Coordinates of C-alpha atoms in Angstrom, one line a residue:
Chain R
M1 CA 0.0 0.0 0.0
N2 CA 1.4 3.4 -0.9
R3 CA 1.7 6.3 1.4
P4 CA -1.2 8.5 0.2
T5 CA -3.6 5.6 0.4
L6 CA -2.5 4.9 3.9
I7 CA -3.0 8.5 4.9
I8 CA -6.5 8.6 3.4
L9 CA -7.4 5.4 5.2
K10 CA -6.0 6.5 8.5
T11 CA -8.0 9.7 8.3
A12 CA -11.1 7.8 7.5
V13 CA -10.6 5.5 10.5
W14 CA -10.0 8.5 12.8
I15 CA -13.2 10.1 11.6
A16 CA -15.2 6.9 12.0
C17 CA -13.8 6.3 15.5
L18 CA -14.5 9.9 16.6
W19 CA -18.0 9.9 15.1
P20 CA -19.9 8.4 18.1
I21 CA -18.3 10.8 20.6
G22 CA -18.8 13.6 18.2
L23 CA -22.5 12.9 18.1
L24 CA -22.7 12.9 21.8
V25 CA -20.8 16.2 22.2
Y26 CA -23.0 17.8 19.5
G27 CA -26.1 16.4 21.2
A28 CA -25.0 17.8 24.6
F29 CA -25.0 21.3 23.2
T30 CA -28.3 21.0 21.3
P31 CA -31.7 21.3 23.0
N32 CA -33.0 17.8 23.4
G33 CA -30.0 16.6 21.3
L34 CA -29.5 13.5 23.5
G35 CA -33.1 12.5 23.5
P36 CA -35.4 12.1 26.5
D37 CA -32.9 10.3 28.6
P38 CA -29.4 11.7 28.0
T39 CA -27.7 9.7 30.8
A40 CA -28.8 6.5 29.3
R41 CA -28.0 7.6 25.8
I42 CA -24.4 8.5 26.8
E43 CA -23.9 5.3 28.7
F44 CA -25.3 3.0 26.0
S45 CA -23.6 4.8 23.1
T46 CA -20.1 4.7 24.7
G47 CA -20.5 1.1 25.9
Y48 CA -21.8 -0.1 22.5
T49 CA -18.9 1.7 20.7
T50 CA -16.4 0.1 23.1
L51 CA -17.7 -3.4 22.3
M52 CA -17.9 -2.6 18.6
L53 CA -14.3 -1.4 18.4
L54 CA -13.0 -4.4 20.5
T55 CA -14.8 -6.7 18.1
I56 CA -13.4 -5.0 15.0
G57 CA -9.9 -5.1 16.6
L58 CA -10.4 -8.8 17.2
G59 CA -11.3 -9.2 13.6
I60 CA -8.2 -7.7 12.1
T61 CA -5.9 -10.7 12.6
P62 CA -8.2 -13.4 11.2
V63 CA -9.2 -11.2 8.2
R64 CA -5.6 -10.3 7.5
R65 CA -4.6 -14.0 7.5
L66 CA -7.0 -14.6 4.6
S67 CA -4.7 -13.0 2.1
P68 CA -1.2 -11.6 2.1
H69 CA -2.6 -8.5 0.4
L70 CA -4.4 -7.6 3.6
N71 CA -1.3 -7.3 5.7
W72 CA -1.6 -3.5 5.8
M73 CA -4.6 -4.0 8.2
I74 CA -2.2 -4.5 11.1
K75 CA -1.3 -0.9 10.9
F76 CA -4.8 0.0 12.2
R77 CA -5.0 -2.5 15.1
R78 CA -3.4 -0.2 17.7
L79 CA -5.5 2.7 16.7
V80 CA -8.8 0.7 17.0
G81 CA -7.7 -0.8 20.3
L82 CA -6.8 2.6 21.8
F83 CA -10.1 4.0 20.7
A84 CA -11.9 1.1 22.3
F85 CA -10.0 1.9 25.5
F86 CA -11.0 5.6 25.1
Y87 CA -14.7 4.8 24.8
G88 CA -14.5 2.2 27.6
T89 CA -13.0 4.9 29.8
V90 CA -15.6 7.5 28.9
H91 CA -18.3 4.8 29.6
M92 CA -16.8 4.1 33.0
L93 CA -16.4 7.8 33.8
A94 CA -20.0 8.5 32.7
Y95 CA -21.1 5.8 35.2
V96 CA -19.1 7.4 38.0
A97 CA -20.4 10.9 37.3
L98 CA -24.0 10.4 36.0
Y99 CA -25.1 7.2 37.7
A100 CA -23.1 7.1 41.0
G101 CA -22.9 10.9 41.3
F102 CA -19.2 10.5 42.4
S103 CA -20.4 8.7 45.5
V104 CA -17.7 6.1 46.5
Q105 CA -20.3 4.3 48.7
T106 CA -22.7 4.0 45.8
M107 CA -19.9 2.6 43.6
L108 CA -18.7 0.1 46.2
D109 CA -22.4 -1.0 46.7
D110 CA -22.8 -1.4 43.0
I111 CA -19.6 -3.4 42.5
A112 CA -20.5 -5.7 45.5
K113 CA -24.2 -6.2 44.6
R114 CA -24.5 -5.9 40.9
K115 CA -22.6 -8.4 38.9
F116 CA -22.9 -6.6 35.6
I117 CA -21.1 -3.6 37.1
T118 CA -18.5 -5.9 38.6
M119 CA -18.0 -7.4 35.1
G120 CA -17.8 -3.9 33.5
V121 CA -15.1 -2.8 35.9
A122 CA -13.2 -6.0 35.3
T123 CA -13.4 -5.4 31.6
W124 CA -12.0 -1.9 31.9
L125 CA -9.2 -3.1 34.3
L126 CA -8.1 -5.7 31.7
L127 CA -7.9 -3.0 29.1
V128 CA -5.7 -0.7 31.2
P129 CA -2.4 -2.7 30.8
L130 CA -3.0 -3.1 27.1
A131 CA -3.4 0.6 26.6
L132 CA -0.3 1.3 28.8
T133 CA 1.9 -1.0 26.8
S134 CA 0.7 0.1 23.4
T135 CA 3.7 2.3 22.6
N136 CA 6.6 1.1 20.4
W137 CA 8.9 1.7 23.4
A138 CA 6.8 -0.7 25.5
I139 CA 6.9 -3.4 22.8
R140 CA 10.7 -3.1 22.6
K141 CA 11.1 -3.1 26.3
L142 CA 8.8 -6.2 26.8
G143 CA 10.1 -8.0 23.8
G144 CA 7.7 -9.2 21.1
K145 CA 6.9 -12.6 22.7
R146 CA 6.0 -11.3 26.1
W147 CA 4.1 -8.3 24.6
N148 CA 2.1 -10.7 22.5
L149 CA 1.3 -12.9 25.4
L150 CA 0.2 -9.9 27.5
H151 CA -2.0 -8.7 24.7
K152 CA -3.9 -12.0 24.6
L153 CA -5.7 -10.4 27.6
V154 CA -7.9 -8.7 25.0
Y155 CA -9.6 -12.0 24.4
I156 CA -10.7 -12.2 28.1
A157 CA -11.6 -8.5 28.1
V158 CA -13.9 -8.8 25.1
I159 CA -15.6 -11.9 26.6
C160 CA -16.1 -10.0 29.9
G161 CA -17.5 -7.1 27.9
V162 CA -20.1 -9.3 26.2
I163 CA -21.1 -10.9 29.5
H164 CA -21.4 -7.4 31.0
Y165 CA -23.8 -6.5 28.3
W166 CA -25.9 -9.7 28.8
W167 CA -26.1 -9.2 32.5
Q168 CA -27.2 -5.6 32.1
V169 CA -30.2 -6.1 29.8
K170 CA -33.6 -7.3 31.0
P171 CA -34.2 -11.1 30.9
G172 CA -35.4 -12.0 27.4
V173 CA -33.8 -9.0 25.6
I174 CA -31.4 -10.4 23.0
L175 CA -29.6 -7.2 21.9
P176 CA -26.1 -8.6 22.9
L177 CA -26.6 -11.6 20.6
P178 CA -24.9 -10.2 17.4
F179 CA -21.8 -9.3 19.5
T180 CA -21.8 -12.7 21.0
I181 CA -21.9 -14.4 17.7
A182 CA -19.3 -12.1 16.1
V183 CA -16.9 -12.5 19.0
A184 CA -17.3 -16.3 19.1
I185 CA -16.6 -16.6 15.4
L186 CA -13.5 -14.3 15.6
L187 CA -12.1 -16.2 18.6
L188 CA -12.8 -19.6 17.0
A189 CA -11.3 -18.5 13.7
R190 CA -7.8 -18.3 15.3
P191 CA -7.2 -21.9 16.2
I192 CA -9.0 -23.0 13.0
Q193 CA -6.8 -20.9 10.9
T194 CA -3.7 -22.0 12.7
A195 CA -4.7 -25.7 12.3
L196 CA -5.3 -25.1 8.6
L197 CA -2.0 -23.3 8.1
K198 CA -0.2 -26.2 9.9
R199 CA -1.8 -28.7 7.7
K200 CA -0.9 -26.8 4.6
A201 CA 2.7 -26.4 5.8
K202 CA 2.8 -30.1 6.5
A203 CA 1.4 -31.0 3.1
A204 CA 4.0 -28.8 1.5
A205 CA 6.8 -30.2 3.6
S206 CA 5.8 -33.9 2.9
G207 CA 5.8 -33.1 -0.8
R208 CA 9.4 -31.9 -0.6
Q209 CA 11.0 -34.4 1.7
V210 CA 10.2 -37.9 2.9
V211 CA 11.6 -37.6 6.4
Q212 CA 9.1 -35.9 8.8
R213 CA 10.5 -34.0 11.6
P214 CA 8.8 -34.2 14.9
G215 CA 6.5 -31.4 16.1
Chain I
M1 CA -62.3 12.8 11.9
L2 CA -63.8 15.0 14.5
I3 CA -64.7 18.5 13.4
R4 CA -64.3 21.0 16.2
K5 CA -67.0 23.7 16.5
P6 CA -65.8 27.2 17.5
S7 CA -68.0 27.0 20.7
D8 CA -65.9 24.0 21.9
I9 CA -62.7 26.1 22.2
K10 CA -62.1 28.4 25.1
S11 CA -59.3 30.9 25.0
S12 CA -57.9 29.5 28.3
E13 CA -57.4 26.2 26.6
I14 CA -55.4 27.7 23.9
T15 CA -53.0 29.6 26.1
S16 CA -52.5 26.5 28.2
R17 CA -50.7 25.1 25.2
D18 CA -47.8 27.4 25.8
H19 CA -46.9 25.2 28.7
Y20 CA -45.3 22.7 26.5
V21 CA -43.4 22.7 23.2
D22 CA -44.7 20.4 20.6
R23 CA -44.6 21.3 17.0
R24 CA -47.8 19.5 16.1
S25 CA -49.8 20.7 19.0
F26 CA -48.4 24.2 18.6
M27 CA -49.4 24.3 15.0
R28 CA -52.9 23.0 15.8
G29 CA -53.1 25.5 18.6
A30 CA -52.1 28.4 16.4
L31 CA -54.6 27.3 13.8
S32 CA -57.3 27.0 16.5
G33 CA -56.4 30.5 17.5
A34 CA -56.8 31.7 14.0
A35 CA -60.2 30.0 13.9
M36 CA -61.2 32.0 17.1
L37 CA -60.4 35.2 15.3
G38 CA -63.2 34.4 12.9
A39 CA -61.4 32.4 10.2
A40 CA -62.7 29.1 9.0
A41 CA -63.1 27.2 12.2
V42 CA -64.4 24.0 10.6
G43 CA -61.3 23.7 8.5
A44 CA -58.8 24.2 11.3
D45 CA -58.4 20.6 12.4
R46 CA -58.5 19.4 8.8
V47 CA -55.6 21.8 7.9
A48 CA -53.6 20.7 10.9
D49 CA -54.1 17.1 10.0
L50 CA -52.9 17.8 6.5
I51 CA -49.8 19.4 7.8
S52 CA -49.1 16.7 10.3
P53 CA -51.4 13.7 10.3
R54 CA -52.2 12.3 13.7
T55 CA -51.6 8.7 14.7
S56 CA -55.2 8.4 15.9
A57 CA -58.3 10.3 15.0
L58 CA -58.9 11.0 18.6
A59 CA -55.6 11.6 20.3
G60 CA -55.2 15.3 20.8
T61 CA -58.9 16.2 21.1
K62 CA -59.5 18.8 23.8
L63 CA -61.2 17.6 27.0
E64 CA -63.1 19.8 29.4
T65 CA -61.3 19.6 32.8
V66 CA -61.4 21.0 36.3
K67 CA -58.5 21.6 38.6
S68 CA -57.8 19.1 41.4
P69 CA -56.4 19.6 44.9
L70 CA -54.7 16.2 44.5
S71 CA -52.4 17.6 41.9
T72 CA -48.7 17.6 42.6
T73 CA -47.3 21.2 42.6
G74 CA -43.8 22.7 42.3
E75 CA -42.4 20.4 39.7
T76 CA -41.5 21.1 36.1
L77 CA -43.8 19.2 33.8
T78 CA -42.2 16.7 31.4
T79 CA -42.8 17.9 27.8
Y80 CA -45.7 16.4 25.8
Q81 CA -43.0 15.3 23.3
D82 CA -41.1 13.2 25.8
I83 CA -44.2 11.8 27.4
T84 CA -45.5 10.6 24.0
T85 CA -42.2 9.3 22.5
Y86 CA -40.6 7.6 25.5
N87 CA -42.9 4.7 26.5
N88 CA -42.8 1.2 27.8
F89 CA -45.7 -0.5 26.1
Y90 CA -44.3 -3.9 25.1
E91 CA -47.3 -4.9 23.0
F92 CA -46.0 -2.3 20.5
G93 CA -42.3 -3.1 20.8
V94 CA -39.5 -3.1 23.4
D95 CA -37.7 0.2 22.4
K96 CA -38.9 3.3 24.1
G97 CA -39.6 4.9 20.8
A98 CA -41.5 2.0 19.3
P99 CA -45.0 2.6 20.8
S100 CA -45.2 6.1 19.4
K101 CA -44.5 4.6 15.9
N102 CA -46.6 1.4 16.2
A103 CA -49.6 2.2 18.4
G104 CA -51.5 4.0 15.6
G105 CA -53.7 0.9 14.9
L106 CA -55.0 0.6 18.4
P107 CA -58.8 0.7 17.9
T108 CA -59.8 3.2 20.6
R109 CA -63.4 3.7 19.4
P110 CA -65.7 2.0 20.0
W111 CA -64.2 0.9 23.3
T112 CA -65.8 -0.7 26.3
L113 CA -64.6 -1.3 29.8
K114 CA -66.2 -4.2 31.6
V115 CA -66.4 -4.4 35.4
E116 CA -67.0 -7.9 36.6
G117 CA -66.4 -10.3 39.5
L118 CA -67.4 -9.6 43.1
V119 CA -69.6 -6.6 42.4
N120 CA -73.3 -6.4 43.0
K121 CA -73.8 -4.3 39.8
P122 CA -71.5 -5.7 37.1
Q123 CA -71.5 -3.3 34.2
T124 CA -69.9 -2.6 30.8
F125 CA -69.1 1.1 30.3
D126 CA -68.7 2.7 26.9
I127 CA -65.7 5.1 26.7
D128 CA -68.0 8.0 26.0
T129 CA -70.0 7.2 29.1
L130 CA -66.8 7.1 31.1
L131 CA -65.7 10.5 29.8
K132 CA -69.0 12.0 31.0
M133 CA -69.7 10.0 34.1
H134 CA -67.8 12.3 36.5
P135 CA -66.0 15.7 36.0
L136 CA -62.6 15.1 34.4
E137 CA -59.8 16.5 36.6
D138 CA -56.3 17.7 35.7
R139 CA -54.0 15.7 37.9
V140 CA -50.3 16.3 37.8
Y141 CA -48.4 13.3 39.2
R142 CA -44.8 12.2 39.5
H143 CA -44.3 9.0 37.5
R144 CA -41.5 6.7 38.6
C145 CA -40.6 3.8 36.4
V146 CA -39.0 0.7 38.0
E147 CA -36.1 1.2 35.5
A148 CA -35.1 4.3 37.6
W149 CA -36.3 7.1 35.3
S150 CA -39.1 9.5 36.1
M151 CA -41.4 12.1 34.7
V152 CA -44.0 14.7 35.9
I153 CA -47.2 14.1 33.9
P154 CA -50.4 16.2 33.8
W155 CA -52.9 13.4 33.5
V156 CA -56.7 13.8 33.0
G157 CA -59.2 11.6 34.7
Y158 CA -61.0 11.0 38.0
S159 CA -60.5 8.6 40.9
L160 CA -61.0 5.0 40.1
S161 CA -63.2 4.8 43.2
E162 CA -65.9 6.8 41.4
L163 CA -66.2 3.9 38.9
L164 CA -65.9 1.1 41.4
K165 CA -68.6 2.7 43.7
Q166 CA -71.0 2.6 40.7
C167 CA -70.5 -1.2 40.6
D168 CA -71.0 -1.7 44.3
P169 CA -68.1 -4.1 45.3
Q170 CA -69.1 -6.9 47.7
S171 CA -67.7 -7.1 51.2
K172 CA -65.6 -10.2 50.3
A173 CA -63.9 -8.2 47.5
K174 CA -60.2 -7.9 48.4
Y175 CA -58.4 -7.2 45.1
V176 CA -58.9 -5.5 41.8
E177 CA -57.4 -7.0 38.6
F178 CA -56.9 -5.0 35.4
H179 CA -56.6 -6.5 31.9
S180 CA -55.2 -4.6 29.0
Y181 CA -56.3 -4.9 25.4
F182 CA -54.5 -7.6 23.5
D183 CA -54.8 -8.5 19.9
K184 CA -51.8 -10.0 18.1
K185 CA -53.0 -8.6 14.8
V186 CA -53.0 -5.0 16.1
E187 CA -50.1 -5.4 18.5
K188 CA -47.8 -7.5 16.3
W189 CA -44.7 -6.1 18.0
Y190 CA -45.7 -7.8 21.3
Y191 CA -42.8 -9.0 23.3
E192 CA -43.0 -12.8 23.0
D193 CA -39.3 -13.7 23.4
A194 CA -39.5 -13.4 27.2
G195 CA -42.6 -15.7 27.3
I196 CA -45.0 -13.1 28.8
N197 CA -48.5 -14.3 29.3
W198 CA -50.6 -11.7 27.4
P199 CA -52.9 -9.9 28.0
Y200 CA -51.0 -7.6 30.3
T201 CA -52.5 -8.0 33.7
E202 CA -52.0 -5.8 36.8
G203 CA -53.7 -5.6 40.2
L204 CA -54.2 -3.6 43.3
R205 CA -55.5 -4.3 46.8
M206 CA -59.1 -3.1 47.2
D207 CA -58.0 -0.2 49.5
E208 CA -55.3 0.9 47.1
A209 CA -57.8 0.8 44.2
M210 CA -60.3 2.9 46.2
H211 CA -57.7 5.4 47.2
P212 CA -58.5 8.9 45.8
L213 CA -55.0 9.2 44.2
T214 CA -55.6 6.1 42.0
L215 CA -56.7 7.6 38.8
L216 CA -58.9 6.3 36.0
T217 CA -57.1 8.1 33.3
M218 CA -58.4 9.2 29.9
G219 CA -56.3 12.2 29.0
L220 CA -52.9 13.9 29.0
Y221 CA -52.1 17.7 28.9
G222 CA -55.9 18.4 28.7
E223 CA -56.4 16.3 25.7
V224 CA -57.5 12.7 24.9
L225 CA -54.7 10.2 25.6
P226 CA -52.4 9.4 22.7
N227 CA -52.5 5.6 21.9
Q228 CA -48.9 5.0 23.1
D229 CA -49.7 6.3 26.5
G230 CA -52.5 3.8 27.0
A231 CA -55.6 5.2 25.2
P232 CA -58.4 5.3 25.6
V233 CA -58.5 4.5 29.3
R234 CA -55.8 3.4 31.7
I235 CA -54.9 3.3 35.4
V236 CA -52.4 5.6 37.1
V237 CA -51.1 4.7 40.6
P238 CA -48.6 7.5 41.3
W239 CA -47.0 6.0 44.4
K240 CA -46.1 2.7 42.7
Y241 CA -43.7 1.9 39.9
G242 CA -45.1 2.7 36.5
F243 CA -45.7 -0.9 35.4
K244 CA -48.5 -1.2 38.1
S245 CA -50.4 1.4 36.0
A246 CA -52.0 -0.8 33.3
K247 CA -52.6 0.8 29.9
S248 CA -55.6 0.5 27.5
I249 CA -57.7 -1.5 29.9
V250 CA -60.7 -3.5 28.8
T251 CA -61.7 -5.4 32.0
I252 CA -61.7 -4.7 35.7
K253 CA -62.2 -7.9 37.7
V254 CA -62.9 -7.6 41.4
T255 CA -61.7 -10.7 43.2
D256 CA -60.9 -12.1 46.7
K257 CA -57.5 -13.5 45.5
Q258 CA -54.3 -11.6 44.9
P259 CA -54.0 -11.4 41.1
N260 CA -51.1 -12.9 39.2
T261 CA -49.6 -9.9 37.6
T262 CA -47.6 -9.9 34.4
W263 CA -44.2 -8.7 35.6
N264 CA -44.5 -10.5 38.9
L265 CA -44.9 -13.7 36.9
Q266 CA -41.8 -12.7 34.8
G267 CA -39.6 -12.2 37.8
A268 CA -41.0 -12.2 41.3
N269 CA -37.6 -11.2 42.8
E270 CA -37.5 -8.1 40.5
Y271 CA -41.1 -7.0 40.5
G272 CA -43.1 -7.4 43.6
F273 CA -46.9 -7.4 43.7
Y274 CA -46.9 -4.2 45.7
S275 CA -44.1 -2.4 43.9
N276 CA -44.5 0.8 45.9
V277 CA -41.8 3.3 45.1
N278 CA -39.2 2.6 47.8
P279 CA -35.6 4.0 47.7
T280 CA -34.6 1.5 50.4
V281 CA -35.4 -1.7 48.3
D282 CA -33.0 -2.1 45.4
H283 CA -33.9 -3.7 42.1
P284 CA -31.4 -6.7 41.7
R285 CA -29.7 -4.9 38.8
W286 CA -29.7 -1.3 40.0
S287 CA -30.3 0.9 43.0
Q288 CA -33.6 2.6 43.5
K289 CA -32.2 5.3 45.7
T290 CA -32.1 7.8 42.8
E291 CA -33.8 8.3 39.5
R292 CA -33.1 10.1 36.2
R293 CA -35.6 12.8 35.3
I294 CA -36.6 12.5 31.7
G295 CA -36.0 15.6 29.6
A296 CA -33.5 17.2 32.0
A297 CA -29.9 18.0 30.9
F298 CA -27.5 15.1 31.3
Y299 CA -25.7 16.8 34.3
D300 CA -29.1 17.6 35.9
Q301 CA -31.0 14.4 35.5
R302 CA -30.1 12.6 38.8
K303 CA -32.7 13.1 41.6
Q304 CA -33.3 11.5 44.9
T305 CA -36.2 9.0 44.9
L306 CA -38.8 9.7 47.5
M307 CA -40.6 7.0 49.6
F308 CA -44.0 6.3 48.0
N309 CA -42.8 8.6 45.2
G310 CA -43.4 11.5 47.5
Y311 CA -47.1 10.6 48.2
G312 CA -46.3 9.0 51.6
D313 CA -48.4 11.5 53.7
Q314 CA -51.4 10.3 51.7
V315 CA -50.8 6.5 51.3
A316 CA -48.3 5.4 54.0
S317 CA -51.2 4.5 56.3
L318 CA -52.4 1.8 53.8
Y319 CA -49.4 -0.2 54.8
N320 CA -49.3 0.2 58.6
G321 CA -47.7 -2.8 60.2
M322 CA -46.5 -4.2 57.0
D323 CA -42.8 -5.0 56.3
L324 CA -42.3 -3.2 53.0
K325 CA -38.9 -4.7 52.5
K326 CA -40.5 -8.2 52.4
N327 CA -43.7 -7.0 50.7
F328 CA -41.8 -5.0 48.1

């Protein structure tokens, strides 16, 4: 991919990622701009966007592996991941300010009594180390292997996020279902793709040489 | 289509429209004003309908009302816009905005309300009879949903006790059951995934039903109820969570057994039979200590929830000696 195309794509991704928060900020300064229940709108929109970006981020690797021409997608993974953390943080701060009213007691009560809030906090906490180690410096410092291992935490985080959504909705409401399916497919795609690649490599290897090496 | 005669319109009714901002009502109000000035009165409603068609032929028709001492004062009214576009009416869809889009087909005329069961004079009332049986009162009530949002709503109606007295409940009558309208063809958005047993059923204890605050409601903002708010006749019990106030009722059954109510059957640990507004009893998934006022700015929505939704001085005595944490 050439440089101008990359710049255009990056700009487009930045605009797309800023769009949801832009709508909220615009709505906040317009009469009735956030609808009848602004608190719920802010909380839902930021939470939904977090899950959406986490799911998209999770999709980059399996999609990229489909073709060598898609390798450029990796250049967007950090951006998408950091935006997911940004929306998750706004989501959490909106809860602290608009739901708990900055009351520590209310927050502790919620975390102790309400499992969907406990799960939400857990999700955010899992994302913190990932955001902190997102710089090139951190990757060098940790070494690629350890960094990769640490960033596997995102799998747990996204699962926690989906569970958080299920526990928050009324019994019988199936809004979190599309996310659940997408995340399940994207997580299962990884071992399946790895197994397929191994088999391909094996077939190629056995075609070339008779002696099979162990492993 | 109802054609309004000039004699039906009082100037006071027109100025009362300034209390809320609603494009459609404002336009119709302005046109009615023009009619008052001697223009074509008969055409006014027709023109308003052409500009902005109503979802129902009757919603929005002016009602003649009197003031009520039972009205709540000192609160900012929620706008007509918010009261009519932010609804829980699962027969017309789960989203808050769904009922205002989908409830247009609710056949509010002809409509009858049947009172049956343990009454000496079982009767079936036509909606037009109900509208004339007793003077219609403007009653502003706080409305607190179990989902922790709230509104302040100027309902129109009269105490349910006025209707029940006409039917002469028997001494063994202990409870009153309300059944909402249900027709899968009209309400095809009904919420079936959760396995709700339709029709929507709610209930009150006899003394709660006879309490003057319990309102047989037929209007909103001085006009006939819009369909999405439970037209043509609904119950409003201001000291209980909103789901206790059944919409679009067709039957009132007086019984000696505690009714099986819709949300209580769905989840008895989440929705008690009494469901009095109570900041000390949390819903399993959220605290009931505070509420979000609909229509307020995002930084100004959070309000303290009051015991019995602030109607404790009038209704607390109904529950003397009862453990309200157990009987939530």
